[in-house]
mmCIF file of C-alpha atoms in Angstrom:
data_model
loop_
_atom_site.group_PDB
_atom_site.id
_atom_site.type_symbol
_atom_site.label_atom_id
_atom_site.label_comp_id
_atom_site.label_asym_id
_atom_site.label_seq_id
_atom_site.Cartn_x
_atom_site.Cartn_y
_atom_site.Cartn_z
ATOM 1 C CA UNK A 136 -24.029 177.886 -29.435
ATOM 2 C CA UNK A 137 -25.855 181.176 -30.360
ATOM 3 C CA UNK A 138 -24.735 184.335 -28.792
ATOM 4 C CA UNK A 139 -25.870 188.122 -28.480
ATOM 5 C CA UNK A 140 -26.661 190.918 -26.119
ATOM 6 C CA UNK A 141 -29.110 193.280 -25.007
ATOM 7 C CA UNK A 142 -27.604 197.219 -23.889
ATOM 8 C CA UNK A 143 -26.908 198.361 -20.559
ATOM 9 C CA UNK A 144 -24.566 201.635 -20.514
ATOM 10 C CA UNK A 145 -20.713 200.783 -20.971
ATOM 11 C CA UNK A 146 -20.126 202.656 -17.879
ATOM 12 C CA UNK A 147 -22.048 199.975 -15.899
ATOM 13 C CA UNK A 148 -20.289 197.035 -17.660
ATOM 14 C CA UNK A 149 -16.716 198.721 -16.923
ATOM 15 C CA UNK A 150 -17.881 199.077 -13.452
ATOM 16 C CA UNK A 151 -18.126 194.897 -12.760
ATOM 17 C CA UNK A 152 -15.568 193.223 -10.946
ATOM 18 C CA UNK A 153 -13.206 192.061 -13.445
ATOM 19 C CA UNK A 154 -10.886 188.630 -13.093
ATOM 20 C CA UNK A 155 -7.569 188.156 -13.627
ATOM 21 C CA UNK A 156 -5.448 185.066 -13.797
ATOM 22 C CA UNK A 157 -2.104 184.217 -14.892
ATOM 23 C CA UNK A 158 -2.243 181.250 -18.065
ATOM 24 C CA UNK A 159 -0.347 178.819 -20.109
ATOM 25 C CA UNK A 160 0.631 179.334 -23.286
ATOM 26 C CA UNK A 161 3.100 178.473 -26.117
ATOM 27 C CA UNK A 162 0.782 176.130 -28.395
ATOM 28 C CA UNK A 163 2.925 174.555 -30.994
ATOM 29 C CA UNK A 164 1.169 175.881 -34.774
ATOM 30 C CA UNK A 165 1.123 173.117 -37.670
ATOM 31 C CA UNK A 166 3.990 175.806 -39.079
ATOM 32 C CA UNK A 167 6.322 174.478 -36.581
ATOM 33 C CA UNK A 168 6.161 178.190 -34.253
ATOM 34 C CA UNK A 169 4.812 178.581 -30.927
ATOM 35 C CA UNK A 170 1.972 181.048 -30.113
ATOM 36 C CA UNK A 171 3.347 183.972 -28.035
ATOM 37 C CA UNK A 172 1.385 186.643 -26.021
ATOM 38 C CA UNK A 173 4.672 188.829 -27.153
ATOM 39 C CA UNK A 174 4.605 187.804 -30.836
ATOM 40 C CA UNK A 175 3.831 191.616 -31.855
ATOM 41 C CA UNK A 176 5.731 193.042 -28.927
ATOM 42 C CA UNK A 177 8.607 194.767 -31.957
ATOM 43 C CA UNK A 178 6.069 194.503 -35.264
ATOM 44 C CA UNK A 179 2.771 196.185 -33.898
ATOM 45 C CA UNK A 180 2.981 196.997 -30.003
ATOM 46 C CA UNK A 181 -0.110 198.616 -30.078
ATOM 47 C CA UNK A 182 -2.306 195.858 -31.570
ATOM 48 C CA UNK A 183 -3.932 194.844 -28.473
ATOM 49 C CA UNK A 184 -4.766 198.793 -27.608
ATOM 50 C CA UNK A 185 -6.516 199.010 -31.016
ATOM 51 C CA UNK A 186 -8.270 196.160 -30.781
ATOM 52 C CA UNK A 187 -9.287 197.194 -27.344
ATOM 53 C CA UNK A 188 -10.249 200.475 -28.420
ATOM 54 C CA UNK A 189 -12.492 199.107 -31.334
ATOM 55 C CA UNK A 190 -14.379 196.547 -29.379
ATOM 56 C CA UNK A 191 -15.347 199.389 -26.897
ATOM 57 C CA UNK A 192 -16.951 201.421 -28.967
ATOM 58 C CA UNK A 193 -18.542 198.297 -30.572
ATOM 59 C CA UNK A 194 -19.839 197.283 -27.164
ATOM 60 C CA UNK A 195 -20.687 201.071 -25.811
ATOM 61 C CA UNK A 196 -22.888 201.069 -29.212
ATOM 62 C CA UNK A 197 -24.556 197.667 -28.765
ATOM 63 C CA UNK A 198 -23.503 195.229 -25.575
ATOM 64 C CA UNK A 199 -24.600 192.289 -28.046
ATOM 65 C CA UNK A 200 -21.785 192.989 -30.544
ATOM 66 C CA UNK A 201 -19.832 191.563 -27.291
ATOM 67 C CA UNK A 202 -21.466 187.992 -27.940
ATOM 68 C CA UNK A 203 -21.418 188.266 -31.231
ATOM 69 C CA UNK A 204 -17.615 188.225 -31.512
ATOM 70 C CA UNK A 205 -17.306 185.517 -28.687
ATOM 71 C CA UNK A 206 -19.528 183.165 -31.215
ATOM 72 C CA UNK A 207 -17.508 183.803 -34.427
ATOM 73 C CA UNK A 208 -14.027 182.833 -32.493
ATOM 74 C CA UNK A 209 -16.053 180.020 -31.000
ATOM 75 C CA UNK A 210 -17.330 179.022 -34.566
ATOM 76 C CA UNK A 211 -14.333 179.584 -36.523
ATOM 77 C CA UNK A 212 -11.573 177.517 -33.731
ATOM 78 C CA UNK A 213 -14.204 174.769 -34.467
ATOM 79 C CA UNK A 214 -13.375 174.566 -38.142
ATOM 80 C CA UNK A 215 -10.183 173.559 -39.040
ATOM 81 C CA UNK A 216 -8.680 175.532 -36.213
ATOM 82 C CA UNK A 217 -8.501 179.309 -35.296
ATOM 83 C CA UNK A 218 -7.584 180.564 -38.768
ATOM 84 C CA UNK A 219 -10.308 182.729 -39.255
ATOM 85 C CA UNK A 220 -11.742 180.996 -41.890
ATOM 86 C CA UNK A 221 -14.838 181.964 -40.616
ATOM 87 C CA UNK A 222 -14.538 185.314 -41.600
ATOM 88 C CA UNK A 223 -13.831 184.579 -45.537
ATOM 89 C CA UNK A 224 -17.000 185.355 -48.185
ATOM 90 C CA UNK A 225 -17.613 182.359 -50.895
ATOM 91 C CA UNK A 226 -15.121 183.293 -54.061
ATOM 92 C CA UNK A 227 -14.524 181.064 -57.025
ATOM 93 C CA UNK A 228 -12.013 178.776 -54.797
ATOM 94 C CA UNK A 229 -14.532 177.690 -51.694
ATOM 95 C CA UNK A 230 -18.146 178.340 -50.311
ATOM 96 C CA UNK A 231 -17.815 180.697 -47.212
ATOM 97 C CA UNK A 232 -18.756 178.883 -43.527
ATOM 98 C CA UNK A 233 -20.982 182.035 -43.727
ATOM 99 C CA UNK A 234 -23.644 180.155 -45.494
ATOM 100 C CA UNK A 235 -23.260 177.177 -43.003
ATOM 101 C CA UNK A 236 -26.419 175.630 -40.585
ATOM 102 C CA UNK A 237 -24.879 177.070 -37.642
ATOM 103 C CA UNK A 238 -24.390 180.502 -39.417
ATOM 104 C CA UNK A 239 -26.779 181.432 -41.694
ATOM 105 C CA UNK A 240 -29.012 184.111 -40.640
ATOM 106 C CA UNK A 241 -27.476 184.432 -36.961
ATOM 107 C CA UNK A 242 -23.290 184.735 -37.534
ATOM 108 C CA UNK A 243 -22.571 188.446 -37.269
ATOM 109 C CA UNK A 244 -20.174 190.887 -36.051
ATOM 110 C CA UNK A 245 -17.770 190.659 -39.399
ATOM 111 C CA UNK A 246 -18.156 194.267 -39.716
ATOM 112 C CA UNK A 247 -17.093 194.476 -36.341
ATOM 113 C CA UNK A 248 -13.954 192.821 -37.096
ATOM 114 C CA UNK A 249 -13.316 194.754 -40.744
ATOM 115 C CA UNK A 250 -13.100 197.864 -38.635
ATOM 116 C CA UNK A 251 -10.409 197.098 -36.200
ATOM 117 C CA UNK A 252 -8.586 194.805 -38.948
ATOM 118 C CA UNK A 253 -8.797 198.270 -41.486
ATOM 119 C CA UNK A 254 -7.544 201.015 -38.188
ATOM 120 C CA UNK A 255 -4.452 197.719 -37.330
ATOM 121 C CA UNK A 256 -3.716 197.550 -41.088
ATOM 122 C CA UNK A 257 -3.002 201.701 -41.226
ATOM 123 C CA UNK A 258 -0.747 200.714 -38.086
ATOM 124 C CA UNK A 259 0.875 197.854 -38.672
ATOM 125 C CA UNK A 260 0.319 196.942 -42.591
ATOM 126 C CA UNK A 261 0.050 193.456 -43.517
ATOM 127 C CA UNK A 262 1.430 192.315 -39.957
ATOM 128 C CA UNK A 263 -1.306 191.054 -38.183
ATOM 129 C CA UNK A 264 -3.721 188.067 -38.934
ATOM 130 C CA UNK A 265 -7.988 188.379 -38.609
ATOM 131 C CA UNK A 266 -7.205 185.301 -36.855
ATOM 132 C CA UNK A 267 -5.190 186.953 -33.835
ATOM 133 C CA UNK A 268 -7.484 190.108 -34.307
ATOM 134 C CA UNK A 269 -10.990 187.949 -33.314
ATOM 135 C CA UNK A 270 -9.175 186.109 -30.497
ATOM 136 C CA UNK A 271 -7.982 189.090 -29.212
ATOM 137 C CA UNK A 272 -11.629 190.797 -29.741
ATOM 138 C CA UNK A 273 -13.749 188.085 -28.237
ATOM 139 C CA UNK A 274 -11.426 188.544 -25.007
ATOM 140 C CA UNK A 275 -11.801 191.828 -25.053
ATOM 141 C CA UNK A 276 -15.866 191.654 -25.526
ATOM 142 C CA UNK A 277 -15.745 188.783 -22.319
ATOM 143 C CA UNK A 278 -14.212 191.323 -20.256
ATOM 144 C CA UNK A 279 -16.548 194.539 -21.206
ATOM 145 C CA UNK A 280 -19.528 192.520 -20.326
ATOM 146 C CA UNK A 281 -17.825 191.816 -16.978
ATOM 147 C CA UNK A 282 -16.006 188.610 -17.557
ATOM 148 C CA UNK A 283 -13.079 187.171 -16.610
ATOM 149 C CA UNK A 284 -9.527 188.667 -18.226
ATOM 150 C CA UNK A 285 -6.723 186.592 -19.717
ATOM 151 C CA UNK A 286 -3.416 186.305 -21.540
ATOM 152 C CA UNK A 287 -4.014 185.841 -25.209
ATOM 153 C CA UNK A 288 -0.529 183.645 -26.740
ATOM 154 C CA UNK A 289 -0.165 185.103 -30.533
ATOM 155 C CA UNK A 290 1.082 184.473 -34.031
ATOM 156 C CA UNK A 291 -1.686 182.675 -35.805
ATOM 157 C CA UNK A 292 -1.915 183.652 -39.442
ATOM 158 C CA UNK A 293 -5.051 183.311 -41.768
ATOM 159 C CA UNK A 294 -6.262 180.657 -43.571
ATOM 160 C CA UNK A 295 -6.357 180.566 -47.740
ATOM 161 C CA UNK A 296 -9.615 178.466 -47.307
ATOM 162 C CA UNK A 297 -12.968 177.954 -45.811
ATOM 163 C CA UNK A 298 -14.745 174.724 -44.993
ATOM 164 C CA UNK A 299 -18.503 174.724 -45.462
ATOM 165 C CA UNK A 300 -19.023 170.906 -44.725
ATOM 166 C CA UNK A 301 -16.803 171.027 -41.536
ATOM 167 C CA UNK A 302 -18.931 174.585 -40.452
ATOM 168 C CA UNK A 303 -21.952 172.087 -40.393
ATOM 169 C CA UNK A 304 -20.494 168.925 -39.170
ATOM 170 C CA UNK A 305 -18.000 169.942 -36.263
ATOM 171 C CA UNK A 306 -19.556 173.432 -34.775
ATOM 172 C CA UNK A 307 -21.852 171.573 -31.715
ATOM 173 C CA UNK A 308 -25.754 172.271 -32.489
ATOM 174 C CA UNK A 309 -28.065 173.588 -29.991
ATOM 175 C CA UNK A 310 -30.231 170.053 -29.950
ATOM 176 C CA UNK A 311 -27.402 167.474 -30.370
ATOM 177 C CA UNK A 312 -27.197 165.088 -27.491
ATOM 178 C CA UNK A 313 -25.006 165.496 -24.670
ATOM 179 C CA UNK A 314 -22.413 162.749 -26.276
ATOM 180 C CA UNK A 315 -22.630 163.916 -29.213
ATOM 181 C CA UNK A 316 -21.586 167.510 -28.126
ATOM 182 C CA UNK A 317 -18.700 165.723 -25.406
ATOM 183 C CA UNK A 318 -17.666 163.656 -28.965
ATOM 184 C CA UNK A 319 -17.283 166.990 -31.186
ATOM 185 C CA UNK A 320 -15.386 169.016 -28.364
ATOM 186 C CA UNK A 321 -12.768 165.753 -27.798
ATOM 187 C CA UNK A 322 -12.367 165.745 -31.744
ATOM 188 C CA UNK A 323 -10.779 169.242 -30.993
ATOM 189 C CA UNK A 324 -8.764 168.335 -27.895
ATOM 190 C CA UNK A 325 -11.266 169.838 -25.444
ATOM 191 C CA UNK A 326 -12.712 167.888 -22.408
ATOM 192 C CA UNK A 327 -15.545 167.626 -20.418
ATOM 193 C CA UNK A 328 -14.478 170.205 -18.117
ATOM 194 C CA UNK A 329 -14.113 172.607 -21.170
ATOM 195 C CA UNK A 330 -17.637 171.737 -22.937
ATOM 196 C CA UNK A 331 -19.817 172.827 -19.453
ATOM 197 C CA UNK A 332 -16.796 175.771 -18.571
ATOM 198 C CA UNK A 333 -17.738 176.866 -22.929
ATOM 199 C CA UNK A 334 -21.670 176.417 -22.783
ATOM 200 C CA UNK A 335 -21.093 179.221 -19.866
ATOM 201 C CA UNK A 336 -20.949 181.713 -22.374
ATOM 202 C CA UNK A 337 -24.334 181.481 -23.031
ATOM 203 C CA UNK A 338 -24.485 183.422 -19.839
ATOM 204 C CA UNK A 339 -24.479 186.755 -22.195
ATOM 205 C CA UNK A 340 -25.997 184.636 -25.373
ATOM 206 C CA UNK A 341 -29.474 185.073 -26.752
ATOM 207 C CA UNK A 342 -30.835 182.068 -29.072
ATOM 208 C CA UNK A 343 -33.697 182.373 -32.227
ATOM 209 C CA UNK A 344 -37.275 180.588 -31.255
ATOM 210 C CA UNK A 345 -36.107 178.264 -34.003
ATOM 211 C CA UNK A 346 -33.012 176.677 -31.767
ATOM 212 C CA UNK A 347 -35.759 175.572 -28.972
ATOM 213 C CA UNK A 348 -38.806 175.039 -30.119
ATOM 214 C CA UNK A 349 -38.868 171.577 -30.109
ATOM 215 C CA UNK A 350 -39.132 171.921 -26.450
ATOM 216 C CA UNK A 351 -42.193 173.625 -26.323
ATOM 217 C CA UNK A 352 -43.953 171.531 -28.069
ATOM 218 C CA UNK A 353 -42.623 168.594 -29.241
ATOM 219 C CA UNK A 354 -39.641 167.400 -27.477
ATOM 220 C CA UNK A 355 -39.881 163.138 -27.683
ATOM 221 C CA UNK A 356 -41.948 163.178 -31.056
ATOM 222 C CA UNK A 357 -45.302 162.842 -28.688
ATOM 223 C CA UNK A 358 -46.617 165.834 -28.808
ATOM 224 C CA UNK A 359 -45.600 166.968 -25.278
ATOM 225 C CA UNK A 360 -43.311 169.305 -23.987
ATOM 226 C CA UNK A 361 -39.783 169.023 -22.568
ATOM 227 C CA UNK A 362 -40.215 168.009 -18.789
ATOM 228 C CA UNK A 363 -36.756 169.099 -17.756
ATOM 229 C CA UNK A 364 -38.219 172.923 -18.913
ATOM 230 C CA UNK A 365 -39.909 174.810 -15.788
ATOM 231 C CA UNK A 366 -43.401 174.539 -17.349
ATOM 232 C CA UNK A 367 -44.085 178.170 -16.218
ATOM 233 C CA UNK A 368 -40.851 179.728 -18.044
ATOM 234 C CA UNK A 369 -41.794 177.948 -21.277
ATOM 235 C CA UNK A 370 -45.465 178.868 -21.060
ATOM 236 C CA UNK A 371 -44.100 182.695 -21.158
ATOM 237 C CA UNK A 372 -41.915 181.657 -24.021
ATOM 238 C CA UNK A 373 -44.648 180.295 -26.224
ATOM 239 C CA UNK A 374 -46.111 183.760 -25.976
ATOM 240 C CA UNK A 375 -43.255 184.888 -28.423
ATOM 241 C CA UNK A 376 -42.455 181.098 -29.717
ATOM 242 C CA UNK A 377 -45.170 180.099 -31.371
ATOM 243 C CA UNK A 378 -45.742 176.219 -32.772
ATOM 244 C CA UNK A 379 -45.052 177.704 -36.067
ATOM 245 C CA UNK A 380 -43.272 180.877 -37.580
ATOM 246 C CA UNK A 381 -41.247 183.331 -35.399
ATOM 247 C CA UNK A 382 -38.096 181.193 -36.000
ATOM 248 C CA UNK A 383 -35.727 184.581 -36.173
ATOM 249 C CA UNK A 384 -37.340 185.894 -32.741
ATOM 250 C CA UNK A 385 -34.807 185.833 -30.587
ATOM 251 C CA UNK A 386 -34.606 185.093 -26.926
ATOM 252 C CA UNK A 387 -31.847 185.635 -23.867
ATOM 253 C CA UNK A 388 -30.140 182.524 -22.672
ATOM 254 C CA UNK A 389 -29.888 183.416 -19.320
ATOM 255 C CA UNK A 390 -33.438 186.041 -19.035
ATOM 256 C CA UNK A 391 -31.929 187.014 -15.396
ATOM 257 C CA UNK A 392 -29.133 188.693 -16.281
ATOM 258 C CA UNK A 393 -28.108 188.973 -19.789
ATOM 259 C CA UNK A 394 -25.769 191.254 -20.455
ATOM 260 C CA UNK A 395 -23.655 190.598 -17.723
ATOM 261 C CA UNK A 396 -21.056 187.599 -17.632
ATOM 262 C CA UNK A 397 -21.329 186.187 -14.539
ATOM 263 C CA UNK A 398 -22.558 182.437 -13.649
ATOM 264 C CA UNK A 399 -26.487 182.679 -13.269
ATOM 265 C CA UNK A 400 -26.596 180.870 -16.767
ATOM 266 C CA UNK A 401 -25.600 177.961 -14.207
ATOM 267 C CA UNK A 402 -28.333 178.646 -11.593
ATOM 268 C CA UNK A 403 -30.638 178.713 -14.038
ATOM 269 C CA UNK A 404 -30.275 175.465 -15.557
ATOM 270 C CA UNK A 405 -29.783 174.306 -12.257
ATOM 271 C CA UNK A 406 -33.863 176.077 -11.940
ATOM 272 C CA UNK A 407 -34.786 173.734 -15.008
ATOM 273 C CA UNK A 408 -34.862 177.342 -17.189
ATOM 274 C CA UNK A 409 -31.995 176.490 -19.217
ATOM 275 C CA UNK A 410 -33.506 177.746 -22.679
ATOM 276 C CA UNK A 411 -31.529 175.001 -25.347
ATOM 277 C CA UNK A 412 -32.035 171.328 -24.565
ATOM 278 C CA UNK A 413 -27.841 171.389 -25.356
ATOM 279 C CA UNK A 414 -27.809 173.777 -21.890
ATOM 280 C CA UNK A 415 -30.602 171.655 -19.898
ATOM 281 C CA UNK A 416 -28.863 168.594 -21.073
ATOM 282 C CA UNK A 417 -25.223 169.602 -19.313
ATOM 283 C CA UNK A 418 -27.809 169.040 -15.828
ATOM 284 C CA UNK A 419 -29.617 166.167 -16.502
ATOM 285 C CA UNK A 420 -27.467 163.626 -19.076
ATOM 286 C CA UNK A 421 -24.769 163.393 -16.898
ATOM 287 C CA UNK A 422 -23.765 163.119 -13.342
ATOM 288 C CA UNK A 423 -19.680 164.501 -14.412
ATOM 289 C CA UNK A 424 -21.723 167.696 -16.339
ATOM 290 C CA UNK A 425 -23.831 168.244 -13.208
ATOM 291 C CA UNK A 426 -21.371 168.362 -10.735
ATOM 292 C CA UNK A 427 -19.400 170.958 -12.744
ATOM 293 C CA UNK A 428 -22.921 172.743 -13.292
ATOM 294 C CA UNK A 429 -22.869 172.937 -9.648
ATOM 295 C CA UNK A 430 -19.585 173.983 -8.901
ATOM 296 C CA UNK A 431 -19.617 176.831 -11.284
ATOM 297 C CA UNK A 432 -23.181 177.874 -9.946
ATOM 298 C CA UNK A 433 -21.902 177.842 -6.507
ATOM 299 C CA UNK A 434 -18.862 180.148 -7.678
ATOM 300 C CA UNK A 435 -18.605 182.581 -9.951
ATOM 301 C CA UNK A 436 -14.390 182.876 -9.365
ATOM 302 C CA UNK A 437 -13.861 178.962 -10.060
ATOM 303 C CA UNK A 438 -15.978 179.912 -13.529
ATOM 304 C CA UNK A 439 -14.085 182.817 -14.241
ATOM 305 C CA UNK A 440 -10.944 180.786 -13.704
ATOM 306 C CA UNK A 441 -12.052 177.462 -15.529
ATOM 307 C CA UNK A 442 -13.648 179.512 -18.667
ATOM 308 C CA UNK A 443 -10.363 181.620 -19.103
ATOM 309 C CA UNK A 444 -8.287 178.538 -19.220
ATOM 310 C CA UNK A 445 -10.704 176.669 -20.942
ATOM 311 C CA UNK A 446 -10.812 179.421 -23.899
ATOM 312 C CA UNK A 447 -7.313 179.770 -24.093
ATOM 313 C CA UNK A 448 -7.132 175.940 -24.759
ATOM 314 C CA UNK A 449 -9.533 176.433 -27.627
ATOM 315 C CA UNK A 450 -8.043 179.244 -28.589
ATOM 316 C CA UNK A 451 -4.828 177.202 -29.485
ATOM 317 C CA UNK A 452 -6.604 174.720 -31.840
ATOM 318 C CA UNK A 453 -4.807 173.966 -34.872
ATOM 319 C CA UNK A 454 -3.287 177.599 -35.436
ATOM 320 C CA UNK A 455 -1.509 177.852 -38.434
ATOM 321 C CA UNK A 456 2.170 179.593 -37.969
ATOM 322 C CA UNK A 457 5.211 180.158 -39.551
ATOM 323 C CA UNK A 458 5.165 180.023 -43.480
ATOM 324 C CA UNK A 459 1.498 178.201 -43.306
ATOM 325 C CA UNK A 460 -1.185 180.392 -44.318
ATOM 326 C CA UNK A 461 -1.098 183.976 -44.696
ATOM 327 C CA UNK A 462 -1.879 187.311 -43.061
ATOM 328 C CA UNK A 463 -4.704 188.430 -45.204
ATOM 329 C CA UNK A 464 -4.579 192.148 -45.891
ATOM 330 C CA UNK A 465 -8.953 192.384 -46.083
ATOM 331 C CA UNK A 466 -10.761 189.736 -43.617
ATOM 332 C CA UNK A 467 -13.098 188.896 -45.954
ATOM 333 C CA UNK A 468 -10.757 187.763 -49.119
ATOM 334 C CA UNK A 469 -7.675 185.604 -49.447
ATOM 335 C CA UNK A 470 -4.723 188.290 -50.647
ATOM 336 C CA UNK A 471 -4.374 187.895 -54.260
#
């Protein structure tokens, strides 16, 4: 799932309607300790403010850096849980999930992250994990783009370790099949429900020539193109697509409106301009995936409400707690 963002003013994004809506939480960690929306409440009250603070001037700089963020929680819950792994450069230990499939050339935002992580760490010093800080930041990013709101539960700590292998086995790939995708979401406790309410944040995504080419061109192996793509929309994305080279061109998910998160990504798959077969697919493989399609097309308030609980949920993956892992001082490096 490839994100990013184009730039409309701040003001404008601060200005959409904005969703609210009460959540579950208290995930048990593999330390034994329940994640807490309070768990700084005494140690660093003003984490959330910070973290706030940083990923609005992020955003007011460059709406993308909003998707950005989204993708790296996405892609590092995926991997042995929300432990932000993702975040850790190779050392002599482990090869970083940086240099994964999924990853190379298209992860970013870790500078993003360093920021708020250094301006928490002169607050609260060695307190708070990247972990919580990129949960905490991709909700905040959701929200400045227009997207729903939501309670984030707290107290994950950071992973010692990365996992290259499982960065290029688990995280779903823009031209897996539809069971394939359904099969590496249920590996990670998610349901159907959650894979189409996820794939909605492609509504502010963009996606390299590279992830959907196949479609233009060669979508069976016969030479033809993908018949469930509007034949006009891909003949204008061949213009910047071309059968060869232009792989790192990059491309809006939803062209309509993308840099707001709202729920045309929907309509437009629903309009056979879904840009990744992995969108397309969510309309056509099945008819459980096409009734949610519909439903969330229909209303953007029963998306709003499905994605926040939905990202909670993966959000809560695995979390390490209590005396496992550690709360790493520099985002990038295990402390030593």
């Amino acid at each position: 799932m490839g994100f990013s963002l184009s730039s409309p003013p701040l003001l404008l994004l601060l200005s959409l309607l904005v969703f609210s809506y009460p959540l579950c939480f208290g995930q048990v960690g593999n330390g034994g300790a329940k994640l807490h929306p309070k768990f700084y409440e005494h140690s660093c009250p003003r984490v959330e403010e910070i973290v706030k603070k940083g990923m609005a001037e992020a955003v007011s700089e460059n709406p993308r850096w909003a998707a950005s963020i989204l993708r790296l929680h996405f892609h590092d819950c995926f991997v042995k849980g929300c432990d932000g792994s993702i975040l850790l450069d190779s050392s002599g230990a482990f090869l970083s999930e940086k240099r994964s499939v999924p990853n190379r050339d298209s992860a970013r935002g870790f500078e993003i992250i360093d920021k708020i992580k250094a301006t928490v760490e002169k607050t609260c010093p060695e307190t708070v994990s990247c972990a919580d800080i990129l949960t905490l930041a991709a909700r905040d990013g959701t929200v400045l783009t227009g997207g729903p709101n939501w309670v984030v539960p707290l107290g994950r700590r950071d992973s010692r370790s990365a996992s290259l292998s499982g960065s290029n086995n688990d995280i779903p790939a823009p031209n897996n099949t539809l069971n394939t995708i359904i099969t590496k979401f249920k590996r990670q406790g998610l349901n159907v429900v959650d894979v189409v309410a996820l794939s909605g944040s492609h509504t502010i995504g963009k996606s390299r020539c590279t992830s959907f080419r196949q479609r233009l061109y060669n979508q069976t192996g016969n030479g033809l193109p993908d018949d469930t793509l509007d034949q006009t929309y891909a003949a204008k994305l061949r213009t910047r697509c071309p059968i060869s080279g232009g792989d790192q061109t990059i491309f809006s998910l939803d062209f309509i409106s993308p840099t707001k998160f709202d729920n045309q990504y929907f309509k437009n798959i629903i309009a056979k301009k879904g840009l990744l077969s992995s969108d397309e697919a969510l309309f056509t493989k099945s008819e459980e995936t096409k009734k949610l399609v519909t439903k969330f097309a229909e209303s953007n308030e029963h998306f709003f409400k499905q994605f926040a609980k939905s990202i909670v949920k993966m959000g809560n993956i695995s979390p390490l707690t209590g005396s496992h892992g550690e709360i790493r001082k520099i985002c990038r490096r295990v402390n030593h």
